[in-house]
CSV table of N, CA and C in Angstrom, one decimal:
chain,number,residue,atom,x,y,z
A,1415,MET,N,96.9,111.8,106.1
A,1415,MET,CA,98.1,112.0,105.3
A,1415,MET,C,99.0,110.7,105.5
A,1416,ALA,N,99.0,110.1,106.7
A,1416,ALA,CA,99.8,108.9,106.9
A,1416,ALA,C,99.4,107.8,106.0
A,1417,ALA,N,98.1,107.7,105.7
A,1417,ALA,CA,97.6,106.7,104.8
A,1417,ALA,C,98.1,106.9,103.4
A,1418,ALA,N,98.2,108.1,103.0
A,1418,ALA,CA,98.7,108.4,101.7
A,1418,ALA,C,100.1,108.0,101.6
A,1419,GLY,N,100.9,108.2,102.6
A,1419,GLY,CA,102.3,107.9,102.6
A,1419,GLY,C,102.5,106.4,102.5
A,1420,SER,N,101.7,105.6,103.3
A,1420,SER,CA,101.8,104.2,103.3
A,1420,SER,C,101.4,103.6,102.0
A,1421,SER,N,100.3,104.2,101.4
A,1421,SER,CA,99.8,103.8,100.1
A,1421,SER,C,100.9,104.0,99.1
A,1422,CYS,N,101.6,105.1,99.1
A,1422,CYS,CA,102.6,105.4,98.2
A,1422,CYS,C,103.8,104.4,98.3
A,1423,SER,N,104.2,104.1,99.5
A,1423,SER,CA,105.3,103.1,99.7
A,1423,SER,C,104.8,101.7,99.2
A,1424,LEU,N,103.5,101.4,99.5
A,1424,LEU,CA,103.0,100.1,99.0
A,1424,LEU,C,103.0,100.0,97.5
A,1425,VAL,N,102.6,101.0,96.8
A,1425,VAL,CA,102.5,101.1,95.4
A,1425,VAL,C,104.0,101.0,94.8
A,1426,LEU,N,104.9,101.7,95.4
A,1426,LEU,CA,106.3,101.6,94.9
A,1426,LEU,C,106.8,100.2,95.1
A,1427,SER,N,106.5,99.6,96.3
A,1427,SER,CA,107.0,98.2,96.5
A,1427,SER,C,106.4,97.3,95.5
A,1428,LEU,N,105.1,97.4,95.3
A,1428,LEU,CA,104.5,96.5,94.3
A,1428,LEU,C,105.1,96.7,92.9
A,1429,TYR,N,105.3,97.9,92.5
A,1429,TYR,CA,106.0,98.2,91.2
A,1429,TYR,C,107.3,97.5,91.1
A,1430,LYS,N,108.1,97.7,92.1
A,1430,LYS,CA,109.5,97.0,92.1
A,1430,LYS,C,109.4,95.5,92.1
A,1431,THR,N,108.4,95.0,92.8
A,1431,THR,CA,108.2,93.5,92.9
A,1431,THR,C,107.8,93.0,91.5
A,1432,MET,N,106.9,93.7,90.9
A,1432,MET,CA,106.4,93.2,89.6
A,1432,MET,C,107.5,93.3,88.6
A,1433,LEU,N,108.3,94.3,88.6
A,1433,LEU,CA,109.4,94.4,87.6
A,1433,LEU,C,110.4,93.3,87.9
A,1434,ARG,N,110.7,93.1,89.2
A,1434,ARG,CA,111.7,92.0,89.5
A,1434,ARG,C,111.2,90.7,89.1
A,1435,GLU,N,109.9,90.4,89.4
A,1435,GLU,CA,109.4,89.1,89.0
A,1435,GLU,C,109.3,88.9,87.5
A,1436,SER,N,109.0,90.0,86.8
A,1436,SER,CA,108.9,89.9,85.3
A,1436,SER,C,110.3,89.6,84.7
A,1437,GLN,N,111.3,90.1,85.3
A,1437,GLN,CA,112.7,89.8,84.8
A,1437,GLN,C,113.0,88.3,84.8
A,1438,LYS,N,112.3,87.5,85.6
A,1438,LYS,CA,112.5,86.1,85.7
A,1438,LYS,C,112.0,85.3,84.6
A,1439,PHE,N,111.2,85.9,83.7
A,1439,PHE,CA,110.6,85.2,82.5
A,1439,PHE,C,111.8,84.6,81.7
A,1440,SER,N,111.7,83.4,81.3
A,1440,SER,CA,112.8,82.8,80.5
A,1440,SER,C,112.6,83.2,79.0
A,1441,SER,N,111.4,83.5,78.6
A,1441,SER,CA,111.1,84.0,77.3
A,1441,SER,C,111.3,85.5,77.1
A,1442,TYR,N,112.2,85.8,76.2
A,1442,TYR,CA,112.4,87.3,75.9
A,1442,TYR,C,111.1,88.0,75.6
A,1443,SER,N,110.3,87.4,74.8
A,1443,SER,CA,109.0,88.1,74.4
A,1443,SER,C,108.1,88.4,75.6
A,1444,TYR,N,107.9,87.3,76.4
A,1444,TYR,CA,107.1,87.5,77.6
A,1444,TYR,C,107.7,88.6,78.5
A,1445,ARG,N,109.0,88.5,78.7
A,1445,ARG,CA,109.7,89.4,79.6
A,1445,ARG,C,109.6,90.8,79.2
A,1446,THR,N,109.8,91.1,77.9
A,1446,THR,CA,109.7,92.5,77.4
A,1446,THR,C,108.3,93.0,77.4
A,1447,PHE,N,107.4,92.1,77.1
A,1447,PHE,CA,105.9,92.5,77.1
A,1447,PHE,C,105.5,92.9,78.5
A,1448,ALA,N,105.9,92.0,79.5
A,1448,ALA,CA,105.5,92.2,80.9
A,1448,ALA,C,106.1,93.5,81.4
A,1449,LEU,N,107.3,93.7,81.2
A,1449,LEU,CA,108.0,94.9,81.7
A,1449,LEU,C,107.3,96.2,81.1
A,1450,ARG,N,107.1,96.1,79.8
A,1450,ARG,CA,106.5,97.3,79.1
A,1450,ARG,C,105.1,97.6,79.6
A,1451,ARG,N,104.3,96.5,79.8
A,1451,ARG,CA,102.9,96.6,80.2
A,1451,ARG,C,102.9,97.2,81.7
A,1452,ILE,N,103.7,96.7,82.5
A,1452,ILE,CA,103.8,97.2,83.9
A,1452,ILE,C,104.1,98.6,84.0
A,1453,ARG,N,105.1,99.0,83.2
A,1453,ARG,CA,105.5,100.5,83.2
A,1453,ARG,C,104.3,101.3,82.7
A,1454,GLU,N,103.7,100.9,81.6
A,1454,GLU,CA,102.6,101.6,81.1
A,1454,GLU,C,101.4,101.8,82.0
A,1455,ALA,N,101.1,100.7,82.7
A,1455,ALA,CA,100.0,100.7,83.6
A,1455,ALA,C,100.2,101.6,84.8
A,1456,PHE,N,101.4,101.6,85.4
A,1456,PHE,CA,101.7,102.4,86.5
A,1456,PHE,C,101.8,103.9,86.0
A,1457,GLN,N,102.3,104.1,84.8
A,1457,GLN,CA,102.3,105.5,84.3
A,1457,GLN,C,100.9,106.0,84.1
A,1458,GLU,N,100.0,105.2,83.5
A,1458,GLU,CA,98.6,105.6,83.3
A,1458,GLU,C,97.9,106.1,84.6
A,1459,ASN,N,98.3,105.4,85.7
A,1459,ASN,CA,97.5,105.6,86.9
A,1459,ASN,C,98.3,106.4,88.0
A,1460,LYS,N,99.4,107.0,87.6
A,1460,LYS,CA,100.2,107.7,88.6
A,1460,LYS,C,99.5,108.9,89.2
A,1461,ASN,N,98.5,109.5,88.5
A,1461,ASN,CA,97.9,110.7,89.1
A,1461,ASN,C,96.5,110.4,89.7
A,1462,GLU,N,96.3,109.1,90.0
A,1462,GLU,CA,95.0,108.7,90.6
A,1462,GLU,C,94.9,109.2,92.0
A,1463,THR,N,93.8,109.9,92.4
A,1463,THR,CA,93.7,110.4,93.7
A,1463,THR,C,92.5,109.8,94.5
A,1464,ASN,N,91.6,109.1,93.8
A,1464,ASN,CA,90.5,108.5,94.5
A,1464,ASN,C,90.9,107.3,95.3
A,1465,PRO,N,90.8,107.3,96.6
A,1465,PRO,CA,91.3,106.2,97.5
A,1465,PRO,C,90.7,104.9,97.2
A,1466,GLU,N,89.4,104.8,96.8
A,1466,GLU,CA,88.8,103.5,96.5
A,1466,GLU,C,89.4,103.0,95.2
A,1467,MET,N,89.7,103.8,94.2
A,1467,MET,CA,90.3,103.4,93.0
A,1467,MET,C,91.7,103.0,93.2
A,1468,ILE,N,92.4,103.7,94.0
A,1468,ILE,CA,93.8,103.3,94.4
A,1468,ILE,C,93.8,101.9,95.0
A,1469,GLN,N,92.9,101.7,95.9
A,1469,GLN,CA,92.9,100.4,96.6
A,1469,GLN,C,92.5,99.3,95.6
A,1470,GLU,N,91.7,99.6,94.7
A,1470,GLU,CA,91.3,98.6,93.6
A,1470,GLU,C,92.5,98.3,92.7
A,1471,LEU,N,93.3,99.3,92.4
A,1471,LEU,CA,94.5,99.1,91.5
A,1471,LEU,C,95.5,98.4,92.3
A,1472,ILE,N,95.7,98.6,93.6
A,1472,ILE,CA,96.6,97.9,94.4
A,1472,ILE,C,96.3,96.4,94.4
A,1473,GLU,N,95.0,96.1,94.6
A,1473,GLU,CA,94.5,94.7,94.6
A,1473,GLU,C,94.8,94.0,93.3
A,1474,LYS,N,94.5,94.8,92.2
A,1474,LYS,CA,94.8,94.2,90.9
A,1474,LYS,C,96.3,94.0,90.7
A,1475,ALA,N,97.1,94.9,91.2
A,1475,ALA,CA,98.6,94.7,91.0
A,1475,ALA,C,99.0,93.4,91.8
A,1476,LYS,N,98.5,93.2,93.0
A,1476,LYS,CA,98.8,92.0,93.8
A,1476,LYS,C,98.4,90.8,93.1
A,1477,SER,N,97.2,90.8,92.5
A,1477,SER,CA,96.7,89.6,91.7
A,1477,SER,C,97.6,89.4,90.5
A,1478,THR,N,98.0,90.4,89.8
A,1478,THR,CA,98.8,90.3,88.6
A,1478,THR,C,100.2,89.8,89.0
A,1479,THR,N,100.7,90.2,90.1
A,1479,THR,CA,102.0,89.7,90.6
A,1479,THR,C,102.0,88.2,90.8
A,1480,GLU,N,100.9,87.7,91.4
A,1480,GLU,CA,100.8,86.3,91.6
A,1480,GLU,C,100.7,85.6,90.2
A,1481,ILE,N,100.0,86.2,89.3
A,1481,ILE,CA,99.9,85.6,87.9
A,1481,ILE,C,101.3,85.5,87.3
A,1482,ILE,N,102.0,86.6,87.4
A,1482,ILE,CA,103.4,86.6,86.9
A,1482,ILE,C,104.3,85.5,87.5
A,1483,ARG,N,104.2,85.4,88.8
A,1483,ARG,CA,105.0,84.3,89.5
A,1483,ARG,C,104.6,82.9,89.0
A,1484,ARG,N,103.3,82.7,88.8
A,1484,ARG,CA,102.9,81.4,88.3
A,1484,ARG,C,103.4,81.1,86.9
A,1485,GLN,N,103.2,82.2,86.0
A,1485,GLN,CA,103.7,82.0,84.6
A,1485,GLN,C,105.2,81.8,84.5
A,1486,VAL,N,105.9,82.5,85.4
A,1486,VAL,CA,107.4,82.3,85.4
A,1486,VAL,C,107.7,80.9,85.7
A,1487,LEU,N,107.1,80.3,86.7
A,1487,LEU,CA,107.3,79.0,87.1
A,1487,LEU,C,107.0,78.0,86.0
A,1488,ILE,N,105.8,78.2,85.4
A,1488,ILE,CA,105.4,77.4,84.2
A,1488,ILE,C,106.4,77.5,83.1
A,1489,GLY,N,106.9,78.7,82.8
A,1489,GLY,CA,107.9,79.0,81.8
A,1489,GLY,C,109.2,78.3,82.0
A,1490,HIS,N,109.6,78.1,83.3
A,1490,HIS,CA,110.8,77.4,83.6
A,1490,HIS,C,110.7,75.9,83.4
A,1491,LEU,N,109.5,75.4,83.5
A,1491,LEU,CA,109.3,74.0,83.3
A,1491,LEU,C,109.4,73.6,81.8
A,1492,TYR,N,109.1,74.5,80.9
A,1492,TYR,CA,109.2,74.3,79.5
A,1492,TYR,C,110.2,75.2,78.8
A,1493,THR,N,111.4,75.0,79.0
A,1493,THR,CA,112.4,76.0,78.5
A,1493,THR,C,112.6,75.8,77.0
A,1494,ALA,N,113.0,76.8,76.4
A,1494,ALA,CA,113.3,76.8,74.9
A,1494,ALA,C,114.7,77.5,74.7
A,1495,GLN,N,115.2,77.3,73.5
A,1495,GLN,CA,116.4,78.0,73.2
A,1495,GLN,C,116.3,79.5,73.2
A,1496,LYS,N,117.4,80.2,73.6
A,1496,LYS,CA,117.4,81.6,73.7
A,1496,LYS,C,117.3,82.2,72.2
A,1497,LEU,N,116.7,83.4,72.1
A,1497,LEU,CA,116.7,84.0,70.8
A,1497,LEU,C,118.1,84.7,70.5
A,1498,ILE,N,118.3,84.9,69.3
A,1498,ILE,CA,119.6,85.6,68.9
A,1498,ILE,C,119.7,87.0,69.5
A,1499,ILE,N,118.6,87.7,69.7
A,1499,ILE,CA,118.6,89.0,70.3
A,1499,ILE,C,119.0,89.0,71.7
A,1500,GLU,N,118.9,87.8,72.4
A,1500,GLU,CA,119.2,87.8,73.8
A,1500,GLU,C,120.7,87.6,74.0
A,1501,GLY,N,121.4,87.2,73.0
A,1501,GLY,CA,122.9,86.9,73.1
A,1501,GLY,C,123.2,85.6,73.7
A,1502,GLN,N,124.4,85.4,74.0
A,1502,GLN,CA,124.8,84.1,74.6
A,1502,GLN,C,124.8,84.3,76.1
């Protein structure tokens, strides 16, 4: 049971980290896509009970977080004008 609790807190931490990192995208389109996709992926897998599958999903989330961080960094190197929808 303790493993389930630590797994739950790890998943929640990963979710928050992914959302926080996705907020850093300078491009509105990338930012909204990433946020929507993260929410959908976690929602799709919220009832997963297989420990092996949960571990696989956690590893995938960690990998995706690193990809998001790299893409944010690259996005900041090549900034563009903000869209009208983003406001001033």
